[in-house]
Tab-separated table of C-alpha atoms in Angstrom:
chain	number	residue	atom	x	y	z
A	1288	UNK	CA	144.905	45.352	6.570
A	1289	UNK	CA	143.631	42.372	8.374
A	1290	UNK	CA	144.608	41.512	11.782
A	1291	UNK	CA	143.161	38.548	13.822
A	1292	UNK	CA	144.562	39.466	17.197
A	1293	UNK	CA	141.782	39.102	19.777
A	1294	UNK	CA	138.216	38.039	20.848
A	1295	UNK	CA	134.731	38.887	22.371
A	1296	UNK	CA	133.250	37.882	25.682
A	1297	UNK	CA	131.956	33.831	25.066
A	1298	UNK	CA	128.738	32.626	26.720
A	1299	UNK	CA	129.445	30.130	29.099
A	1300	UNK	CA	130.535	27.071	27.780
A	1301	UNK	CA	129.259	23.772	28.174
A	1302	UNK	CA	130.496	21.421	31.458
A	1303	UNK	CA	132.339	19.328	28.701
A	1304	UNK	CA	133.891	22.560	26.945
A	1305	UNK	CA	134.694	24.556	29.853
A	1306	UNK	CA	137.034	21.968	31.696
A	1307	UNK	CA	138.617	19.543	29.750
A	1308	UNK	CA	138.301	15.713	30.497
A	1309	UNK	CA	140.553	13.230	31.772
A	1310	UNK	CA	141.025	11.565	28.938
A	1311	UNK	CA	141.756	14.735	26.924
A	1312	UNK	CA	144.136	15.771	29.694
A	1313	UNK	CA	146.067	12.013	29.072
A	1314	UNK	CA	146.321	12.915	25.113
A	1315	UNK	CA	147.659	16.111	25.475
A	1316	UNK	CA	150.030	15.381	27.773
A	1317	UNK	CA	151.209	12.455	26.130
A	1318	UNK	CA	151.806	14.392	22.793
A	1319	UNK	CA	153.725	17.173	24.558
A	1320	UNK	CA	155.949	15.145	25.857
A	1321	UNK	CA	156.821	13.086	22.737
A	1322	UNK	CA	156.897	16.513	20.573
A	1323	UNK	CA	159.463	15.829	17.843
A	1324	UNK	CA	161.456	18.938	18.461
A	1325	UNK	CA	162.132	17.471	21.906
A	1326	UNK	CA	160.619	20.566	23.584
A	1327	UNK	CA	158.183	19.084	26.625
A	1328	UNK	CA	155.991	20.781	28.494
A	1329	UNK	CA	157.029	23.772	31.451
A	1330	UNK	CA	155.826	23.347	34.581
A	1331	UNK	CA	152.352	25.049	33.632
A	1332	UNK	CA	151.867	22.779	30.833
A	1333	UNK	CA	152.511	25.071	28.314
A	1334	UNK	CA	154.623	23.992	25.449
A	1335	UNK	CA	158.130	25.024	25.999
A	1336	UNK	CA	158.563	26.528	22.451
A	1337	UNK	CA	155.845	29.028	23.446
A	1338	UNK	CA	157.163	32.710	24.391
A	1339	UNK	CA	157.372	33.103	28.289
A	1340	UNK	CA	154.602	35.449	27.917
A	1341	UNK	CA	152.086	32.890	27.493
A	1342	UNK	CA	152.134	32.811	31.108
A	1343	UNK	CA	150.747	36.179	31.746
A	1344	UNK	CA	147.199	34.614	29.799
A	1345	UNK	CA	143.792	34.715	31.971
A	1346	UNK	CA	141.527	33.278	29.021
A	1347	UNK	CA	140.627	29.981	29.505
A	1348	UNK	CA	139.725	28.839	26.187
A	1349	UNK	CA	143.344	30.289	25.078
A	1350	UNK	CA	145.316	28.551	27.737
A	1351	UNK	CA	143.361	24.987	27.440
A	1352	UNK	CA	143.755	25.639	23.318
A	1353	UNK	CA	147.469	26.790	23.648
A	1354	UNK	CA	148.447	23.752	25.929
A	1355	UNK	CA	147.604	21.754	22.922
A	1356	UNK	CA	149.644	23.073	20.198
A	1357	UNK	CA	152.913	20.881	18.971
A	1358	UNK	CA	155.248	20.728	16.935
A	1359	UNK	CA	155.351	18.396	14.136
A	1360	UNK	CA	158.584	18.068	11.252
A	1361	UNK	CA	157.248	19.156	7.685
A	1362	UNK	CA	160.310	18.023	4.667
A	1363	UNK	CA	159.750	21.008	2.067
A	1364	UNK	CA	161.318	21.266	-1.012
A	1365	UNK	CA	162.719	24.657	-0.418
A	1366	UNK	CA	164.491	23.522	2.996
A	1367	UNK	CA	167.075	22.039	3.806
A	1368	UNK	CA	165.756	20.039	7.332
A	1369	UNK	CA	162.549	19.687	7.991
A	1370	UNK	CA	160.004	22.552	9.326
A	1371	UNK	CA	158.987	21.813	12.756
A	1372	UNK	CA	155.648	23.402	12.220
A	1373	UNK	CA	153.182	24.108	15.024
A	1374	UNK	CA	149.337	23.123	15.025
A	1375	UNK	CA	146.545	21.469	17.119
A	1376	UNK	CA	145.907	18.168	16.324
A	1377	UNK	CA	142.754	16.120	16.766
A	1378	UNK	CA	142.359	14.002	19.727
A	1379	UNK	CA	141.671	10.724	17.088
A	1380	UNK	CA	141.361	10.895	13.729
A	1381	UNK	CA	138.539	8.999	12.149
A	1382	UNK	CA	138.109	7.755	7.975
A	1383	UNK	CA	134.160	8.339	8.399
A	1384	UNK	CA	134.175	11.873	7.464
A	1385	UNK	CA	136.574	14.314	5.810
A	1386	UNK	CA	138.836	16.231	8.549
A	1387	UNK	CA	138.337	20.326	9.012
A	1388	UNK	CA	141.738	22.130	9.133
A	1389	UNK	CA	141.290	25.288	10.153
A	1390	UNK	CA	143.837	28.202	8.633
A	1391	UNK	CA	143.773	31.354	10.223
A	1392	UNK	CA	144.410	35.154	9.033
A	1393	UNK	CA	147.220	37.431	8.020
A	1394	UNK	CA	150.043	37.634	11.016
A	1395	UNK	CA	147.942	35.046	13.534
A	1396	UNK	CA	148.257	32.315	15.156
A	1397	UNK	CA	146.098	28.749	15.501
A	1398	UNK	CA	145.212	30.421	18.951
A	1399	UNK	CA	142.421	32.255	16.665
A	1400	UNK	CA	140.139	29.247	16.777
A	1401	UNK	CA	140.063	28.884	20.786
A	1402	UNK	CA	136.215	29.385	20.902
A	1403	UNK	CA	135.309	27.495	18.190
A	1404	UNK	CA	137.454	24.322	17.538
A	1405	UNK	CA	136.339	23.122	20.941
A	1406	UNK	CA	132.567	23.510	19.538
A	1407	UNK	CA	133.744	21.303	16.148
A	1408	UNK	CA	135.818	18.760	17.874
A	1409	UNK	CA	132.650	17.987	20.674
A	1410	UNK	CA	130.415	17.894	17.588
A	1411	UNK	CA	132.723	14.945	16.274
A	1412	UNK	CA	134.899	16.304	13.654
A	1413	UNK	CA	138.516	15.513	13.018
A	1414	UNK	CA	139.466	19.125	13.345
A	1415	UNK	CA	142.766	20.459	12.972
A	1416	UNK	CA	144.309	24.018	13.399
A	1417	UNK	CA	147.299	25.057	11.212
A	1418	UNK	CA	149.548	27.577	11.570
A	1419	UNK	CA	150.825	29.170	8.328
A	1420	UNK	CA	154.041	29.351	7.272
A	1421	UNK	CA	156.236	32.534	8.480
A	1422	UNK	CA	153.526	32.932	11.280
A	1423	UNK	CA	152.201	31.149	14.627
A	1424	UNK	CA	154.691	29.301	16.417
A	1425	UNK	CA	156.846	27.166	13.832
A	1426	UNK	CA	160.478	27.001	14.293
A	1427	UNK	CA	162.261	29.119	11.541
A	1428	UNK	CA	165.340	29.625	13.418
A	1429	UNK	CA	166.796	28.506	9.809
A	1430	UNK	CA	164.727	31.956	7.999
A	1431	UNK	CA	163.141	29.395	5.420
A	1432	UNK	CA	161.079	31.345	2.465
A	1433	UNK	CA	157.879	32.411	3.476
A	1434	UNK	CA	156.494	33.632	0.164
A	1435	UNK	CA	153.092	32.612	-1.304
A	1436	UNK	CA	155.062	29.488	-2.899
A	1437	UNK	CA	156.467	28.464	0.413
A	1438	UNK	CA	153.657	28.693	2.351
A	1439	UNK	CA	151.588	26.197	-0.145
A	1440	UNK	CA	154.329	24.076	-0.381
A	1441	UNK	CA	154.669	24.052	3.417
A	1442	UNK	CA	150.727	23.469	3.790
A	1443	UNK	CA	150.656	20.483	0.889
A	1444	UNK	CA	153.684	19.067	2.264
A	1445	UNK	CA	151.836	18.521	6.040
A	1446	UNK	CA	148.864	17.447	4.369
A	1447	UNK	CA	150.642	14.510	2.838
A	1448	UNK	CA	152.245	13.756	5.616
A	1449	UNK	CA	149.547	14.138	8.345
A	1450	UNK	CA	145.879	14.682	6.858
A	1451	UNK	CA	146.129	12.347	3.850
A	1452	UNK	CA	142.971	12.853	2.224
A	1453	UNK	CA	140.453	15.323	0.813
A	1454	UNK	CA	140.190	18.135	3.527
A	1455	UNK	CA	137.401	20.387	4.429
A	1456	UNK	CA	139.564	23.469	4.327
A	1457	UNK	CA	139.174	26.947	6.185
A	1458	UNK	CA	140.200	30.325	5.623
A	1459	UNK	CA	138.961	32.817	7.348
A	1460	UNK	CA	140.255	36.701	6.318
A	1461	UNK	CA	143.592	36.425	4.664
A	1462	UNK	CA	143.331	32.565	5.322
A	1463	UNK	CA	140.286	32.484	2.678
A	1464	UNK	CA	143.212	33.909	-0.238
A	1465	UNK	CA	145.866	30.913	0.998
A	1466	UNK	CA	142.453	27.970	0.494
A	1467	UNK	CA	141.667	30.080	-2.475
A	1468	UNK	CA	145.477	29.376	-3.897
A	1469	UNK	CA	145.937	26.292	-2.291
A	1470	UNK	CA	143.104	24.303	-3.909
A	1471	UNK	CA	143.544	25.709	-7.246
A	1472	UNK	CA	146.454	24.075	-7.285
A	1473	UNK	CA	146.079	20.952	-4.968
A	1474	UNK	CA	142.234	20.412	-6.248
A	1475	UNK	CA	142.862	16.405	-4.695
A	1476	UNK	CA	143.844	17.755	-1.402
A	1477	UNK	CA	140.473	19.594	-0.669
A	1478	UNK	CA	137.174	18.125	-0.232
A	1479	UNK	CA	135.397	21.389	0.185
A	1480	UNK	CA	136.237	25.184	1.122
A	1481	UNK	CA	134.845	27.557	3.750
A	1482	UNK	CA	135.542	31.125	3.540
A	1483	UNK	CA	135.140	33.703	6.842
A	1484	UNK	CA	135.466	37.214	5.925
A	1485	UNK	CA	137.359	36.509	3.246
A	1486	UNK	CA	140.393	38.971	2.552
A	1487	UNK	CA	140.437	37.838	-1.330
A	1488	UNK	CA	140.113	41.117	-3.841
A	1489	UNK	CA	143.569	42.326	-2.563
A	1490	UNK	CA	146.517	42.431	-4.880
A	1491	UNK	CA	149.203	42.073	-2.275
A	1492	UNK	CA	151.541	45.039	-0.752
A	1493	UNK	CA	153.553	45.624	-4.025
A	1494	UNK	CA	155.120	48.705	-3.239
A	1495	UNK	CA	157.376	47.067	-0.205
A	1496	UNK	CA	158.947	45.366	-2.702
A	1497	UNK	CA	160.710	48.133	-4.201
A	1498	UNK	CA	161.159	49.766	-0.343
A	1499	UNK	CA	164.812	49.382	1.145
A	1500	UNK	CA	164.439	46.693	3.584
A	1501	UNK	CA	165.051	49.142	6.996
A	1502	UNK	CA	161.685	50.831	5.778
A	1503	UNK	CA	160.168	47.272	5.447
A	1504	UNK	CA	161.441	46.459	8.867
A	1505	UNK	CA	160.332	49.907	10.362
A	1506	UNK	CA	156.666	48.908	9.086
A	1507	UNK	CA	156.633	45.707	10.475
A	1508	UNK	CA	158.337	47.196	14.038
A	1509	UNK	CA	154.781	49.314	13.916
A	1510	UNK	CA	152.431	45.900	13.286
A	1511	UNK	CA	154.085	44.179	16.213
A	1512	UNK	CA	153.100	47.765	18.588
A	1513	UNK	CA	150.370	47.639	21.179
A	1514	UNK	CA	149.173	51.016	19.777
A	1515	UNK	CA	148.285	49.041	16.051
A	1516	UNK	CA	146.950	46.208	17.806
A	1517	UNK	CA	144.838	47.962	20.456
A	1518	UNK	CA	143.384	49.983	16.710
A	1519	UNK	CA	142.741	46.401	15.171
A	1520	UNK	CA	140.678	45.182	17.494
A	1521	UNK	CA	138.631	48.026	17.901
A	1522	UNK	CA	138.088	47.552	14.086
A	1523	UNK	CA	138.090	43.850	13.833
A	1524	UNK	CA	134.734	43.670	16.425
A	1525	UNK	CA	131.377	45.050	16.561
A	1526	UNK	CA	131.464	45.396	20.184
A	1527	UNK	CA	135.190	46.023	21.891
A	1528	UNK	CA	135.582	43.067	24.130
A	1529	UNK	CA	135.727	44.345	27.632
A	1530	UNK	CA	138.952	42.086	28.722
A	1531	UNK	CA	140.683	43.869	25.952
A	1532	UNK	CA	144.296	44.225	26.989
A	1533	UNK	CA	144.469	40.015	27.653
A	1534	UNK	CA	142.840	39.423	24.106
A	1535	UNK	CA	145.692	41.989	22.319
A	1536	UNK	CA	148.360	39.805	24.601
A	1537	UNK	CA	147.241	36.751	23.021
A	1538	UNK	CA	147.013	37.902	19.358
A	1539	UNK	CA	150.568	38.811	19.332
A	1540	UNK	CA	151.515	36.508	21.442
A	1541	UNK	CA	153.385	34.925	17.863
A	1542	UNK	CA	154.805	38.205	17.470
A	1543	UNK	CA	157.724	37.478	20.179
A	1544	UNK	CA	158.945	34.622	18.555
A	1545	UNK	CA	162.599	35.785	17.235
A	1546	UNK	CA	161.878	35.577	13.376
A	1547	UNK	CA	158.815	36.629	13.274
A	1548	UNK	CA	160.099	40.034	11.825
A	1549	UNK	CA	162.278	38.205	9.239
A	1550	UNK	CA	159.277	35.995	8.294
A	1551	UNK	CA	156.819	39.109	7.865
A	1552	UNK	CA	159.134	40.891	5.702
A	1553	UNK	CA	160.294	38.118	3.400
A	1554	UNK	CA	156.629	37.533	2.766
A	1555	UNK	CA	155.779	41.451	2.625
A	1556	UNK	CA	158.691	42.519	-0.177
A	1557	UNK	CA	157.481	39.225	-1.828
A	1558	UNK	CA	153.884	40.488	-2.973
A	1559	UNK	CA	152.006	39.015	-0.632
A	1560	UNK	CA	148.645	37.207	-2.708
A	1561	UNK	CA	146.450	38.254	-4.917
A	1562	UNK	CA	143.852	35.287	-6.033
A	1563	UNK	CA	141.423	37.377	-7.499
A	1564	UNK	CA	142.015	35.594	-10.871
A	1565	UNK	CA	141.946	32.223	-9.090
A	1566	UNK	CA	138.510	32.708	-7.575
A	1567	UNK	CA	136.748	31.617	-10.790
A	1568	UNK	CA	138.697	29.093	-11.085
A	1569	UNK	CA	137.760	26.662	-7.410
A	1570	UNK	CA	135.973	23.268	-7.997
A	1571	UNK	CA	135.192	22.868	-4.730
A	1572	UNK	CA	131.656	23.557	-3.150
A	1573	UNK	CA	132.105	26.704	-0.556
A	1574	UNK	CA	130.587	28.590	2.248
A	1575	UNK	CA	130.907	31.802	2.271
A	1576	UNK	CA	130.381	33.068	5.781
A	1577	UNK	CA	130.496	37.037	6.826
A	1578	UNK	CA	129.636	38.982	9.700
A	1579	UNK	CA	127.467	41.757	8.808
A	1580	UNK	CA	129.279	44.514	10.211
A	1581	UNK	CA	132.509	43.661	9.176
A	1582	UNK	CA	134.911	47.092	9.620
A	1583	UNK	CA	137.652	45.479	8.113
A	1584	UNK	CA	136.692	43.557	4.719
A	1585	UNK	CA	133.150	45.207	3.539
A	1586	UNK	CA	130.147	42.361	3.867
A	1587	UNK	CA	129.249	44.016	0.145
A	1588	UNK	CA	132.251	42.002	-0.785
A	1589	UNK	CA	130.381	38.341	0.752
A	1590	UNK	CA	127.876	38.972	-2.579
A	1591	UNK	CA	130.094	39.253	-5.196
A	1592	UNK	CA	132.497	36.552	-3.486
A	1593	UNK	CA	129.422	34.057	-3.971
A	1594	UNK	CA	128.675	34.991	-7.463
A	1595	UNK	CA	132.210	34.736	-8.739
A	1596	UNK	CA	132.849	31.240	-7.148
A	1597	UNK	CA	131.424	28.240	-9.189
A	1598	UNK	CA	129.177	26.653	-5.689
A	1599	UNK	CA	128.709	28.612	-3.368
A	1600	UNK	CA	126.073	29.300	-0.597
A	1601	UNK	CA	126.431	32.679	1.512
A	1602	UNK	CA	125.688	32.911	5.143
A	1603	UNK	CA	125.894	36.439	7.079
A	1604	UNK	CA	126.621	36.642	11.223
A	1605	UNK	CA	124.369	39.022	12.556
A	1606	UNK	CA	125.551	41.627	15.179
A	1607	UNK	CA	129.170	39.867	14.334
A	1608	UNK	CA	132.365	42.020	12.985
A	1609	UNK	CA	135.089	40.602	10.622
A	1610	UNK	CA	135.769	37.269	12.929
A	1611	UNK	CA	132.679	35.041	13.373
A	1612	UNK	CA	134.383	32.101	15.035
A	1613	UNK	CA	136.022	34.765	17.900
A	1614	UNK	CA	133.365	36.884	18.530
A	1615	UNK	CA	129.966	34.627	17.903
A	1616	UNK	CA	131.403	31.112	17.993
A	1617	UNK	CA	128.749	29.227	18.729
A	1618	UNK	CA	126.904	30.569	15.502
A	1619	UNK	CA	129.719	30.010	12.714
A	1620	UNK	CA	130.094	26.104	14.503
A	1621	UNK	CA	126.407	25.873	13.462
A	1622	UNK	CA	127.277	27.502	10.100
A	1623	UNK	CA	130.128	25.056	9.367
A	1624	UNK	CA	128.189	22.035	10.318
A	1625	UNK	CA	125.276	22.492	8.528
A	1626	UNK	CA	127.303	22.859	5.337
A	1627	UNK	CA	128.716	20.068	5.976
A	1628	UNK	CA	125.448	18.149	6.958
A	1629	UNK	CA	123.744	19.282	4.133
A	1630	UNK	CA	126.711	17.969	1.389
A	1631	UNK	CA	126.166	14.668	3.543
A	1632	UNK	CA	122.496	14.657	2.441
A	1633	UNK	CA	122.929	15.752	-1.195
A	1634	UNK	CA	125.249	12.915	-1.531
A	1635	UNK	CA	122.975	10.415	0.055
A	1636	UNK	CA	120.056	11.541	-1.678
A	1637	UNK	CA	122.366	11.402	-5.156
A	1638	UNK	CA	123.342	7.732	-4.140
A	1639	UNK	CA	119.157	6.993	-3.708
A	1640	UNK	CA	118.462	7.855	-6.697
A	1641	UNK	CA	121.197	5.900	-8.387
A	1642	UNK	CA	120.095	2.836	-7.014
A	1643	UNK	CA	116.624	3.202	-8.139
């Protein structure tokens, strides 16, 4: 099972990185206290829809991300008022270039991308981080659905509302099965697809679904523990971070929210995905990108990923574990915008050679 709870020591970051600037400071401030769920900001600047224990965070790229997240109303189909559905938004958008959104994996939070969307949003890319339904820090006081359906309803249904226009969309771990689902079935809506570690050749946890729901609860009870989560991120690095107890804290810091139990479960005794079929069947050009000693999803699996998909180049993360963009940053923000820069110079060599 794949849990994105926590992160490696970062290298210094750059002046502009490591303390945010006045005019980002003006932005976010601005947007917390016009969130549409009429929740401001506390007196630390943290959201107020945030559990209290956001407080007891030291990491500085966590706090500066976590400041940042809102709360934005999403109308579904399958609910009755709208979703008021947390994410990061971009300081501006821009029509130049497709926008990154950023999912993240199974039972996380946007907080996953704290190293790396500052890296992507200095390099100049409209970069968003969305939380998926049933997890992160949405309101679903109301227990909407939070099946496989649901939660690419929920995702097409902010796109259209917010993005409007082919994405750049990506999944890393379980993130990598809801692109994978999400663009075979809202091709217009993605521009092209990056997959990190991607959690894909699963078939879903179908026994739960014939579990009473206490043992379904009971399991879930045992994914929120510190003992699981302190086991995950041993697994989930190649090197334990040494501020290890902080990092767990953040991970689950989603986990306090008051339906996050009801969320998990709904989606558990639902089947969870399985987009193995699918694979074959994505347009889109891809990146695969995998650490190489990845204890959670084997890097074997990054080969026969790239075969199976249509386009696809693979990149591996040296000396990395199963989350690139926590534990080497700097290098999977080089990854992504290479890909990206080279699809901008296939195009503008294609568009040469047209006119001559």
């Amino acid at each position: 099972m794949s849990l994105l709870l926590t992160c490696s020591p970062l290298p210094a970051l750059p002046p502009t990185l490591a303390t945010p600037s006045r005019a980002r400071l003006r932005v976010t401030a601005s947007t917390a206290a016009s969130a549409p769920d009429g929740a401001g900001a506390t007196a630390s600047g943290f959201p107020s829809f945030l559990p209290r224990a956001v407080e007891r965070i030291r990491d500085g790229a966590a706090i500066r991300l976590a400041k940042r997240i809102e709360r934005v109303p999403v109308q579904t189909g399958f609910s009755g008022s709208p979703i008021l559905s947390s994410c990061v938004r971009p300081l501006k958008q821009q029509q130049d270039a497709d926008p990154i959104v950023l999912l993240h994996g199974f039972d996380s939070s946007c907080l996953e991308w704290r190293y790396t969307y500052p890296l992507l949003e200095e390099a100049g890319l409209e970069a968003w981080a969305v939380d998926i339904l049933g997890w992160g820090f949405s309101d679903l006081a109301t227990r909407p659905p939070c099946d496989v359906a649901s939660k690419r309803e929920h995702l097409y249904q902010f796109w259209k509302s917010y993005i409007k226009r082919p994405m750049v969309l990506v999944g890393p771990s379980l993130g990598a099965a809801v692109a994978i689902d999400f663009s075979t079935n809202y091709p217009e809506a993605v521009s092209k697809l990056i997959f990190i570690g991607a959690s894909v050749y699963s078939e879903g946890p179908k026994d739960m679904a014939r579990m009473p729901k206490f043992v379904s609860y009971a399991g879930v009870f045992i994914l929120k523990s510190l003992p699981l989560r302190f086991l995950a991120t041993c697994l989930a690095f190649n090197k334990t971070p040494t501020e290890f107890f902080d990092w767990v804290q953040i991970g689950r810091l989603h986990c306090l929210l008051p339906w996050w139990e009801d969320a998990t479960v709904d989606f558990m005794i639902r089947g969870g995905y399985n987009v193995i079929k699918q694979i074959k069947q994505v347009k889109h050009k891809c990146l695969v990108m995998w650490g190489e000693d990845d204890g959670i999803v084997s890097s074997k699996l990054s080969y026969r990923l790239q075969q199976e998909l249509p386009d696809a180049i693979l990149r591996q993360v040296r000396q990395c574990g199963h989350i690139p963009h926590v534990e080497k940053p700097r290098e999977a923000a080089k990854l992504v915008l290479e890909f990206l820069e080279r699809d901008k110079a296939e195009k503008a060599d294609l568009a040469s050679s047209v006119l001559t």
